[in-house]
Amino acid sequence: MTAGALASGCTPDLPPLQGGWVGTHPERGHRLREPLPSASTATPRQAHVLIVGAGIAGLACARELQRRGVDDVAILDLEPTAGGNSRGHQLAGARCPIGAHYLPLPGPEAREVYQLLEELGLVRQQLGRAMWDERHLCHSPQERLFIDGAWQDGLLPAADSPDTLAQYRRFSNLVAEAQRQLGFAMPTRRARWTPGHAALDAQTFAAWLDQHGLTAPRLRWYLDYCCRDDFGAPADTVSAWAGLHYFASRHGFHAPGDETAEREPVLTWPEGNAWLAERLSQPLHPHLHLDRVALQVSEEREGVEVLAWQVPEQRLERWRARHVVLATPLFVARRLLRTPPAALQSLRQQHAPWLTANLLLREPLIDHPGAPPSWDNVSHGSTRLLGYVNARHQALDPTPQPPLLTAYLALPDSQRGALLQAPWQQWADAVLADLAPTHPDLREQLARIDLCRFGHAMSIPTPGTRSAAALQALTQPQGRIAFAHSDLAGYSVFEEAYTAGVSAARVVTS
Ligand SMILES: Cc1cc2nc3c(=O)[nH]c(=O)nc-3n(C[C@H](O)[C@H](O)[C@H](O)COP(=O)(O)OP(=O)(O)OC[C@H]3O[C@@H](n4cnc5c(N)ncnc54)[C@H](O)[C@@H]3O)c2cc1C
């Protein structure tokens, strides 16, 4: 799409939009494409372990290193705030997410995540059962879907025919069978990888669904939505392994009428997963070196050298460390390393561009009939808008506040250029146009819209990604350099990022 083609919804009778880009600095990451500045006057710095990237994986790695008694740790990040894709924003004094916004309750394999949540006081064991602090569980009503002119409770479209219902049930059985026969786990490194998994990974999810006669439009819309929501790309782009993993590694798929079905509880906060990122980063404060763009990483005989650009003072730093953990996306790690290992060179991952928009409103919106406003609000039929969450939903303060909504758009690869180049106003118009069918009065009520762009938000588990031997190889250190990023799982969620960080700390100290 060209920048011009984004323009929509001209509203001459309304005041100009207030807002702008927030949260990310694409020009900083793009410094890696430019020639290196002269290193002759670089400021020398050192640390025993240097972590590049203060996203969830980098923070988890530093936390685990400290638990293991390694205190001489430094963490670099190109942004002025730690947290990566799990950072927050503030509008009119209220917190909201710019990226990750929820965490499902961890299953038994996500033991490191459970331990973190226990230490943060979110859960405690009582008589052998996990007791979750209700304040942090998503309050009711959790989610609703706009379909056929009305809101329905829950995101799975009500079955429109006996055949659709039969297909819902059949898919549910196939997910349960895959879970029983093959096994799926979150984080994915805790599941065995068998020829059965590899066969699923060799085809697209859409092809697998076709083979099983699962073609009901409502089922296919829902599965597409789930893939776009977790993987940033639809069912015809991600692998069948990924499509099944989404359900089989967590809660399964529950057809309507399934007696065992319960709404999946999730942890969420007004600022989304920034709540977690801030609690991870706060104790690491003295070790965080923000506004630093790592430019080059070279392994030497006695250690590793990292050249980093210190943005506020526009000068180069030369870091020396015994070990380096690259907690950046793997395509960034490949660019950073002077001599990338073969595994990294052979790896090909696609990354999805995403756009998020925080919308501050003057008054609550007029609502269509049906289910009441919920935490997560999704519109059936929309192809790039995933929906919006209400940042006020979890607020415990009963004082009425202006509504604050966070909208999520997973974009096709072809729109990355426009995301970088088109003015924010055009993207704001695009977001408003996508939201208009559900909320025609949105533009009138809009006080401000802040947009956040992620050119390479998350790796897409395309066919072959998860089976790549290179991915497995990179879970082990290459010399003095270890890797820690959700990309190691082939897709991006908190559990994968956190576990990758803890695992990297273990290999560095073993
Ligand atoms: C819009 C959006 C919504 C999401 N929603 C959810 C959700 O609700 N729940 C969920 O579980 N997951 C969600 N995710 C996935 C999210 O990516 C993961 O949960 C997690 O935050 C990934 O952490 P990470 O450490 O692996 O990666 P990142 O967050 O990518 O961290 C990498 C860090 O490296 C830094 N970096 C990169 N290059 C350099 C360099 N050259 N020098 C210095 N620093 C560098 C970056 O600035 C960044 O801080 C979402 C992602 C996005 C983009």
Coordinates of C-alpha atoms and ligand atoms in Angstrom, one line a residue:
M1 CA 0.0 0.0 0.0
T2 CA 1.3 3.5 -0.8
A3 CA 1.2 6.3 1.7
G4 CA -1.5 8.0 -0.4
A5 CA -3.7 4.9 -0.4
L6 CA -3.8 5.0 3.4
A7 CA -5.7 8.3 3.4
S8 CA -9.4 7.8 4.3
G9 CA -12.3 9.3 6.2
C10 CA -11.8 13.1 5.5
T11 CA -13.6 14.9 8.3
P12 CA -13.4 18.7 7.5
D13 CA -16.0 19.7 10.2
L14 CA -13.9 18.2 13.0
P15 CA -10.7 19.8 14.5
P16 CA -7.4 18.3 13.3
L17 CA -6.3 15.0 15.0
Q18 CA -4.1 15.4 18.1
G19 CA -1.5 12.6 18.4
G20 CA 1.7 11.3 17.0
W21 CA 4.2 8.4 16.9
V22 CA 5.3 7.1 20.3
G23 CA 7.3 4.2 21.7
T24 CA 9.8 3.2 19.1
H25 CA 12.7 4.8 17.3
P26 CA 13.1 3.0 14.0
E27 CA 16.0 5.2 12.9
R28 CA 18.0 3.8 15.8
G29 CA 17.7 0.2 14.7
H30 CA 18.4 1.3 11.1
R31 CA 21.8 2.6 12.2
L32 CA 23.0 -1.0 11.8
R33 CA 22.6 -0.5 8.0
E34 CA 25.1 2.5 8.0
P35 CA 28.9 2.3 8.0
L36 CA 30.4 2.0 11.5
P37 CA 31.6 5.3 13.0
S38 CA 35.4 5.5 13.8
A39 CA 36.1 3.5 17.0
S40 CA 39.4 5.3 17.7
T41 CA 37.8 7.7 20.3
A42 CA 35.3 5.2 21.7
T43 CA 34.8 5.3 25.5
P44 CA 35.9 2.0 27.1
R45 CA 33.4 0.1 29.3
Q46 CA 33.3 -3.4 30.7
A47 CA 31.2 -6.0 32.3
H48 CA 31.5 -9.7 33.1
V49 CA 28.3 -10.4 31.1
L50 CA 26.9 -7.9 28.6
I51 CA 23.3 -8.4 27.5
V52 CA 22.2 -6.7 24.3
G53 CA 18.5 -6.0 24.4
A54 CA 16.3 -5.2 27.4
G55 CA 13.1 -6.9 26.2
I56 CA 11.6 -9.6 28.4
A57 CA 14.3 -12.2 27.4
G58 CA 17.2 -9.8 28.2
L59 CA 15.6 -8.8 31.5
A60 CA 14.9 -12.4 32.4
C61 CA 18.5 -13.3 31.6
A62 CA 19.9 -10.5 33.9
R63 CA 17.5 -11.5 36.7
E64 CA 18.6 -15.1 36.5
L65 CA 22.3 -14.2 36.3
Q66 CA 21.8 -12.1 39.5
R67 CA 20.1 -15.1 41.2
R68 CA 23.1 -17.1 40.3
G69 CA 25.5 -14.6 41.9
V70 CA 26.7 -12.8 38.8
D71 CA 26.4 -9.2 39.7
D72 CA 28.7 -7.6 37.1
V73 CA 26.1 -7.5 34.4
A74 CA 25.3 -4.7 32.0
I75 CA 22.2 -4.5 29.7
L76 CA 22.1 -2.3 26.6
D77 CA 19.0 -1.2 24.8
L78 CA 18.5 1.2 22.0
E79 CA 15.2 2.5 23.4
P80 CA 15.1 4.9 26.4
T81 CA 12.9 2.4 28.4
A82 CA 13.4 -1.3 29.1
G83 CA 10.7 -3.9 28.1
G84 CA 11.0 -4.1 24.3
N85 CA 7.6 -5.2 22.9
S86 CA 6.1 -5.3 26.4
R87 CA 6.4 -1.6 27.2
G88 CA 3.7 0.8 28.2
H89 CA 2.6 4.4 27.5
Q90 CA 0.7 7.1 29.3
L91 CA -2.1 9.3 28.1
A92 CA -3.8 12.0 30.2
G93 CA -2.0 10.5 33.3
A94 CA -3.4 7.0 32.6
R95 CA -1.4 3.9 31.8
C96 CA -1.9 1.9 28.6
P97 CA 0.1 -0.7 26.6
I98 CA 1.9 -0.1 23.4
G99 CA 2.5 -3.8 22.7
A100 CA 2.0 -7.0 24.7
H101 CA -1.1 -6.7 26.9
Y102 CA -1.8 -10.1 28.5
L103 CA -0.4 -13.3 29.8
P104 CA -2.5 -16.5 30.0
L105 CA -2.0 -18.4 33.3
P106 CA 1.1 -20.5 32.8
G107 CA 0.8 -24.2 32.3
P108 CA 3.0 -26.8 34.1
E109 CA 5.9 -26.5 31.6
A110 CA 6.3 -22.7 32.0
R111 CA 7.8 -23.3 35.4
E112 CA 10.2 -20.3 35.3
V113 CA 7.2 -18.0 34.4
Y114 CA 5.2 -19.5 37.3
Q115 CA 8.1 -18.9 39.7
L116 CA 8.4 -15.2 38.6
L117 CA 4.6 -14.7 39.1
E118 CA 4.8 -16.3 42.5
E119 CA 7.7 -14.0 43.5
L120 CA 5.7 -11.0 42.3
G121 CA 2.9 -12.1 44.6
L122 CA 0.4 -12.8 41.8
V123 CA -0.1 -16.5 42.8
R124 CA 0.4 -18.6 45.9
Q125 CA 0.1 -22.2 46.7
Q126 CA -2.7 -23.2 49.1
L127 CA -3.3 -26.9 49.9
G128 CA -1.5 -27.8 46.7
R129 CA -3.6 -25.5 44.5
A130 CA -2.5 -22.3 42.8
M131 CA -4.5 -19.3 44.2
W132 CA -4.4 -16.3 41.8
D133 CA -4.7 -12.8 43.0
E134 CA -8.1 -11.8 41.5
R135 CA -7.1 -8.2 41.0
H136 CA -4.7 -9.1 38.2
L137 CA -7.0 -11.6 36.5
C138 CA -9.0 -10.1 33.6
H139 CA -12.2 -8.9 35.1
S140 CA -15.5 -9.9 33.5
P141 CA -16.8 -9.3 30.8
Q142 CA -13.6 -10.5 29.1
E143 CA -14.2 -10.5 25.4
R144 CA -16.9 -9.9 22.8
L145 CA -17.2 -10.2 19.0
F146 CA -19.1 -7.8 16.7
I147 CA -20.8 -9.9 14.1
D148 CA -24.0 -9.4 12.0
G149 CA -24.6 -5.9 13.4
A150 CA -24.5 -6.9 17.1
W151 CA -22.0 -7.8 19.8
Q152 CA -21.9 -11.4 21.0
D153 CA -20.2 -12.7 24.1
G154 CA -16.9 -14.5 23.4
L155 CA -14.8 -14.5 20.3
L156 CA -15.8 -17.7 18.6
P157 CA -18.6 -16.8 16.2
A158 CA -21.9 -18.5 17.1
A159 CA -22.4 -21.5 14.6
D160 CA -24.6 -20.4 11.7
S161 CA -25.4 -23.9 10.6
P162 CA -25.3 -27.5 11.8
D163 CA -22.3 -28.0 9.5
T164 CA -20.4 -25.2 11.2
L165 CA -21.1 -26.7 14.6
A166 CA -20.0 -30.1 13.4
Q167 CA -16.8 -28.6 12.1
Y168 CA -16.2 -26.8 15.4
R169 CA -16.5 -30.2 17.2
R170 CA -14.3 -31.9 14.7
F171 CA -11.6 -29.4 15.0
S172 CA -11.8 -29.6 18.8
N173 CA -11.3 -33.4 18.6
L174 CA -8.4 -33.0 16.2
V175 CA -6.6 -30.6 18.6
A176 CA -7.2 -33.0 21.5
E177 CA -5.9 -35.9 19.4
A178 CA -2.7 -33.9 18.4
Q179 CA -2.1 -33.1 22.0
R180 CA -2.5 -36.7 23.1
Q181 CA -0.5 -38.3 20.3
L182 CA 2.2 -35.7 19.7
G183 CA 2.4 -33.5 22.7
F184 CA 2.6 -29.7 22.7
A185 CA 4.1 -27.4 25.4
M186 CA 4.4 -23.8 26.2
P187 CA 7.3 -22.9 26.1
T188 CA 7.8 -25.0 23.0
R189 CA 11.3 -26.2 24.0
R190 CA 9.7 -28.4 26.7
A191 CA 7.8 -30.6 24.1
R192 CA 9.5 -33.4 22.2
W193 CA 10.0 -32.7 18.5
T194 CA 8.9 -35.8 16.5
P195 CA 8.5 -36.6 12.8
G196 CA 4.8 -35.9 13.4
H197 CA 5.6 -32.4 14.5
A198 CA 7.9 -32.0 11.5
A199 CA 5.2 -33.1 9.1
L200 CA 2.8 -30.5 10.5
D201 CA 5.6 -27.9 10.3
A202 CA 6.1 -28.7 6.6
Q203 CA 2.7 -27.4 5.5
T204 CA 0.6 -24.3 6.1
F205 CA -2.2 -24.4 8.6
A206 CA -4.7 -23.5 5.9
A207 CA -3.6 -26.5 3.8
W208 CA -4.0 -28.8 6.8
L209 CA -7.5 -27.4 7.5
D210 CA -8.4 -28.0 3.8
Q211 CA -7.2 -31.6 4.0
H212 CA -9.4 -32.2 7.0
G213 CA -12.5 -30.6 5.3
L214 CA -12.5 -27.8 7.8
T215 CA -13.7 -25.1 5.5
A216 CA -16.7 -23.5 7.4
P217 CA -16.2 -19.7 6.9
R218 CA -16.8 -18.9 10.6
L219 CA -14.3 -21.5 11.8
R220 CA -11.8 -20.3 9.2
W221 CA -12.3 -16.7 10.2
Y222 CA -11.7 -17.5 13.9
L223 CA -8.6 -19.6 13.2
D224 CA -7.2 -16.8 11.0
Y225 CA -7.9 -14.3 13.7
C226 CA -6.1 -16.5 16.3
C227 CA -3.0 -16.8 14.0
R228 CA -2.9 -13.1 13.2
D229 CA -3.3 -12.3 16.9
D230 CA -0.5 -14.6 18.2
F231 CA 1.7 -14.9 15.1
G232 CA 1.1 -11.7 13.1
A233 CA 0.0 -13.6 10.0
P234 CA -3.0 -15.6 8.8
A235 CA -3.5 -19.4 8.5
D236 CA -2.3 -19.6 4.9
T237 CA 1.1 -18.2 6.0
V238 CA 1.8 -20.0 9.3
S239 CA 2.6 -23.7 9.6
A240 CA 0.0 -26.3 10.7
W241 CA 2.4 -26.9 13.7
A242 CA 1.9 -23.3 14.8
G243 CA -1.9 -23.4 14.2
L244 CA -2.3 -26.5 16.4
H245 CA 0.3 -25.3 18.9
Y246 CA -1.8 -22.2 19.6
F247 CA -4.6 -24.4 21.0
A248 CA -2.9 -27.6 22.0
S249 CA -0.1 -26.0 24.1
R250 CA -2.6 -24.1 26.2
H251 CA -6.4 -24.6 26.6
G252 CA -7.4 -26.7 23.6
F253 CA -10.3 -25.6 21.4
H254 CA -13.8 -25.7 22.9
A255 CA -16.7 -26.0 20.6
P256 CA -20.0 -24.3 21.7
G257 CA -21.8 -26.6 24.1
D258 CA -18.6 -28.2 25.4
E259 CA -19.4 -28.8 29.1
T260 CA -15.7 -28.8 30.0
A261 CA -15.2 -25.4 28.5
E262 CA -14.3 -22.5 30.8
R263 CA -13.3 -19.0 29.8
E264 CA -9.5 -19.0 29.7
P265 CA -8.3 -16.8 32.5
V266 CA -5.6 -14.3 31.7
L267 CA -3.5 -11.9 33.7
T268 CA -3.7 -8.3 32.5
W269 CA -3.2 -4.8 33.7
P270 CA -4.1 -1.2 32.5
E271 CA -0.6 -0.9 31.0
G272 CA -0.6 -4.5 29.7
N273 CA 2.6 -6.6 30.2
A274 CA 4.5 -3.4 30.9
W275 CA 3.4 -4.2 34.5
L276 CA 5.6 -7.2 34.3
A277 CA 8.4 -5.6 32.4
E278 CA 8.6 -2.7 34.9
R279 CA 8.8 -5.2 37.8
L280 CA 11.6 -7.1 36.0
S281 CA 13.5 -4.0 35.1
Q282 CA 13.2 -2.0 38.4
P283 CA 15.7 -4.0 40.5
L284 CA 18.1 -4.1 37.5
H285 CA 18.1 -0.3 37.3
P286 CA 21.9 0.2 38.0
H287 CA 22.7 -2.3 35.3
L288 CA 20.6 -0.8 32.6
H289 CA 22.3 1.3 29.9
L290 CA 19.5 2.6 27.8
D291 CA 19.6 4.7 24.6
R292 CA 22.5 2.6 23.4
V293 CA 22.4 1.0 19.9
A294 CA 24.7 -2.0 19.7
L295 CA 26.4 -1.7 16.3
Q296 CA 28.9 -4.5 16.2
V297 CA 29.8 -7.6 18.2
S298 CA 33.2 -9.3 17.7
E299 CA 34.4 -12.4 19.6
E300 CA 38.1 -12.1 20.6
R301 CA 40.5 -14.4 22.3
E302 CA 39.8 -13.3 25.9
G303 CA 36.3 -12.0 25.6
V304 CA 33.8 -10.2 23.3
E305 CA 33.9 -6.6 22.1
V306 CA 30.7 -4.7 21.6
L307 CA 30.6 -1.3 19.9
A308 CA 27.5 0.7 21.0
W309 CA 26.3 4.1 19.9
Q310 CA 25.3 6.3 22.9
V311 CA 22.4 8.2 21.5
P312 CA 22.0 11.3 23.8
E313 CA 25.7 12.2 23.6
Q314 CA 26.2 10.9 20.1
R315 CA 29.4 9.0 20.9
L316 CA 30.7 5.5 20.6
E317 CA 31.3 3.1 23.5
R318 CA 33.6 0.1 23.3
W319 CA 32.3 -2.6 25.7
R320 CA 34.4 -5.6 26.7
A321 CA 32.8 -8.6 28.3
R322 CA 33.7 -12.2 29.1
H323 CA 30.3 -13.3 27.7
V324 CA 27.7 -11.6 25.6
V325 CA 24.0 -12.6 25.4
L326 CA 22.3 -11.3 22.3
A327 CA 18.7 -10.8 23.5
T328 CA 17.7 -9.1 20.2
P329 CA 15.7 -10.5 17.3
L330 CA 17.9 -13.1 15.5
F331 CA 18.0 -11.1 12.3
V332 CA 19.5 -8.2 14.3
A333 CA 22.0 -10.6 16.0
R334 CA 23.1 -11.7 12.5
R335 CA 23.7 -8.1 11.5
L336 CA 25.5 -7.4 14.7
L337 CA 28.0 -10.2 14.7
R338 CA 31.2 -9.6 12.8
T339 CA 31.4 -13.3 12.0
P340 CA 27.9 -14.8 12.5
P341 CA 27.9 -18.6 13.2
A342 CA 26.7 -20.8 10.4
A343 CA 23.4 -21.5 12.2
L344 CA 22.6 -17.8 12.3
Q345 CA 23.6 -17.3 8.7
S346 CA 21.3 -20.1 7.4
L347 CA 18.3 -19.0 9.4
R348 CA 15.5 -17.3 7.6
Q349 CA 12.7 -15.9 9.6
Q350 CA 10.0 -13.5 8.5
H351 CA 8.9 -10.8 10.9
A352 CA 5.4 -9.2 10.9
P353 CA 4.9 -5.4 11.0
W354 CA 2.4 -4.3 13.7
L355 CA 0.8 -1.0 14.5
T356 CA -0.9 -0.2 17.8
A357 CA -3.0 2.9 18.6
N358 CA -4.0 4.4 22.0
L359 CA -7.2 6.3 21.7
L360 CA -8.1 8.8 24.4
L361 CA -11.9 9.6 24.2
R362 CA -13.9 12.4 25.7
E363 CA -17.0 10.2 26.4
P364 CA -17.9 6.5 26.3
L365 CA -18.9 5.4 22.8
I366 CA -22.4 4.7 21.7
D367 CA -22.7 0.9 21.6
H368 CA -24.4 -1.5 19.2
P369 CA -26.8 -4.0 20.8
G370 CA -25.6 -7.2 22.4
A371 CA -22.8 -8.1 24.8
P372 CA -21.6 -5.2 26.9
P373 CA -18.2 -3.4 26.4
S374 CA -15.5 -5.9 27.4
W375 CA -11.8 -5.9 28.0
D376 CA -11.1 -7.3 24.5
N377 CA -13.4 -6.2 21.6
V378 CA -13.1 -7.8 18.2
S379 CA -14.8 -7.2 14.9
H380 CA -15.7 -10.1 12.6
G381 CA -14.5 -9.7 9.0
S382 CA -11.8 -7.2 9.7
T383 CA -8.5 -8.3 8.0
R384 CA -5.9 -6.1 9.7
L385 CA -7.5 -4.7 12.8
L386 CA -7.4 -7.4 15.5
G387 CA -9.6 -5.4 17.9
Y388 CA -9.1 -3.1 20.8
V389 CA -8.6 -3.6 24.6
N390 CA -9.9 -1.2 27.1
A391 CA -7.0 0.1 29.3
R392 CA -9.5 1.2 31.9
H393 CA -11.0 -2.2 32.3
Q394 CA -8.7 -3.4 35.1
A395 CA -8.5 -0.1 36.9
L396 CA -9.5 -0.5 40.5
D397 CA -10.2 3.2 41.1
P398 CA -14.0 3.7 40.7
T399 CA -13.7 7.4 39.8
P400 CA -15.1 7.9 36.2
Q401 CA -12.2 8.6 33.8
P402 CA -12.2 9.3 30.0
P403 CA -12.2 6.0 28.1
L404 CA -8.8 4.8 26.8
L405 CA -8.7 2.1 24.2
T406 CA -5.7 0.3 22.6
A407 CA -6.2 -1.0 19.1
Y408 CA -4.0 -3.6 17.5
L409 CA -3.3 -4.1 13.8
A410 CA -1.2 -6.9 12.3
L411 CA 0.0 -5.8 8.9
P412 CA 1.2 -7.6 5.8
D413 CA 4.9 -7.4 4.9
S414 CA 4.0 -5.2 2.0
Q415 CA 3.0 -2.3 4.4
R416 CA 6.3 -2.1 6.3
G417 CA 7.5 0.6 4.0
A418 CA 4.4 2.7 4.5
L419 CA 4.6 2.2 8.2
L420 CA 8.0 3.8 8.2
Q421 CA 7.3 6.5 5.7
A422 CA 3.6 7.6 5.8
P423 CA 2.8 10.4 8.3
W424 CA 1.1 9.3 11.5
Q425 CA -2.1 11.2 10.5
Q426 CA -2.6 8.8 7.6
W427 CA -2.2 5.8 9.8
A428 CA -4.5 7.3 12.4
D429 CA -7.1 7.7 9.6
A430 CA -6.6 4.1 8.7
V431 CA -7.1 2.9 12.3
L432 CA -10.3 5.1 12.6
A433 CA -11.6 3.7 9.3
D434 CA -11.1 0.1 10.6
L435 CA -12.9 0.9 13.9
A436 CA -15.7 3.0 12.3
P437 CA -18.1 0.0 11.5
T438 CA -18.3 -0.8 15.2
H439 CA -18.0 2.7 16.5
P440 CA -19.3 5.4 14.1
D441 CA -19.1 8.1 16.7
L442 CA -15.4 7.4 17.5
R443 CA -13.9 10.3 15.5
E444 CA -16.2 12.8 17.3
Q445 CA -15.2 11.5 20.7
L446 CA -11.5 11.3 20.0
A447 CA -9.4 13.6 22.1
R448 CA -6.0 12.1 21.1
I449 CA -4.5 9.2 19.2
D450 CA -0.9 8.0 19.9
L451 CA 0.5 5.4 17.5
C452 CA 3.3 2.9 17.9
R453 CA 4.9 1.2 15.0
F454 CA 6.9 -2.1 15.1
G455 CA 8.5 -2.7 11.7
H456 CA 9.6 -6.2 12.7
A457 CA 7.3 -6.9 15.7
M458 CA 7.5 -10.7 15.9
S459 CA 8.8 -13.7 14.0
I460 CA 6.1 -15.6 11.9
P461 CA 6.2 -19.4 12.3
T462 CA 6.1 -20.0 8.6
P463 CA 6.4 -23.7 7.4
G464 CA 9.9 -25.0 8.1
T465 CA 10.8 -22.3 10.7
R466 CA 10.3 -24.4 13.8
S467 CA 12.0 -27.5 12.3
A468 CA 15.1 -25.6 11.3
A469 CA 18.1 -27.3 12.9
A470 CA 19.7 -23.8 13.1
L471 CA 17.0 -22.7 15.6
Q472 CA 17.9 -25.6 17.8
A473 CA 21.6 -24.9 17.5
L474 CA 21.2 -21.3 18.6
T475 CA 19.8 -22.4 22.0
Q476 CA 23.4 -23.4 22.7
P477 CA 26.1 -20.7 23.0
Q478 CA 28.4 -20.2 20.0
G479 CA 31.7 -19.6 21.7
R480 CA 31.3 -16.8 24.2
I481 CA 28.0 -15.6 22.7
A482 CA 24.6 -16.9 23.7
F483 CA 21.2 -16.0 22.2
A484 CA 18.1 -15.2 24.1
H485 CA 15.0 -14.0 22.3
S486 CA 11.5 -15.2 21.7
D487 CA 12.6 -15.7 18.0
L488 CA 14.3 -18.9 19.3
A489 CA 10.8 -20.4 19.5
G490 CA 9.9 -19.3 16.0
Y491 CA 7.1 -17.0 17.4
S492 CA 6.7 -14.5 20.1
V493 CA 4.9 -14.6 23.5
F494 CA 6.0 -13.8 27.0
E495 CA 6.5 -17.4 28.1
E496 CA 8.9 -18.0 25.2
A497 CA 10.9 -14.8 25.8
Y498 CA 11.1 -15.3 29.5
T499 CA 12.2 -18.9 29.3
A500 CA 14.8 -18.1 26.6
G501 CA 16.3 -15.4 28.9
V502 CA 16.5 -17.7 31.9
S503 CA 18.0 -20.5 29.8
A504 CA 20.7 -18.2 28.3
A505 CA 21.7 -17.3 31.9
R506 CA 22.0 -20.9 32.8
V507 CA 24.2 -21.8 29.8
V508 CA 26.4 -18.7 30.4
T509 CA 27.0 -19.7 34.1
S510 CA 27.3 -23.5 33.5
Ligands
LIG1 C1 2.0 -5.2 19.3 C2 2.4 -6.5 20.0 C3 1.5 -7.1 20.9 C4 1.9 -8.3 21.6 N1 1.0 -8.8 22.5 C5 1.4 -9.8 23.3 C6 0.6 -10.3 24.4 O1 -0.5 -9.8 24.6 N2 1.1 -11.3 25.1 C7 2.3 -11.9 24.9 O2 2.7 -12.8 25.6 N3 3.1 -11.5 23.9 C8 2.7 -10.5 23.1 N4 3.5 -10.0 22.1 C9 4.8 -10.6 21.9 C10 6.0 -10.0 22.6 O3 6.9 -9.8 21.6 C11 6.6 -10.9 23.7 O4 5.6 -11.1 24.7 C12 7.8 -10.4 24.3 O5 7.7 -9.0 24.8 C13 9.1 -10.5 23.4 O6 10.2 -10.2 24.2 P1 11.7 -10.5 23.6 O7 12.6 -10.1 24.7 O8 11.8 -11.8 23.0 O9 11.8 -9.5 22.4 P2 11.8 -7.9 22.2 O10 10.7 -7.3 22.9 O11 11.9 -7.8 20.7 O12 13.1 -7.3 22.8 C14 14.3 -7.1 22.1 C15 15.0 -5.9 22.6 O13 16.2 -5.7 21.9 C16 16.4 -4.3 21.7 N5 17.3 -4.1 20.5 C17 17.1 -4.5 19.3 N6 18.2 -4.2 18.5 C18 19.1 -3.6 19.3 C19 20.4 -3.0 19.2 N7 21.0 -3.0 18.0 N8 21.0 -2.5 20.2 C20 20.4 -2.4 21.5 N9 19.2 -3.0 21.7 C21 18.5 -3.5 20.6 C22 15.0 -3.8 21.4 O14 14.9 -2.4 21.6 C23 14.2 -4.6 22.4 O15 14.1 -3.9 23.6 C24 3.1 -8.8 21.4 C25 4.0 -8.2 20.5 C26 3.7 -7.0 19.9 C27 4.7 -6.3 19.0

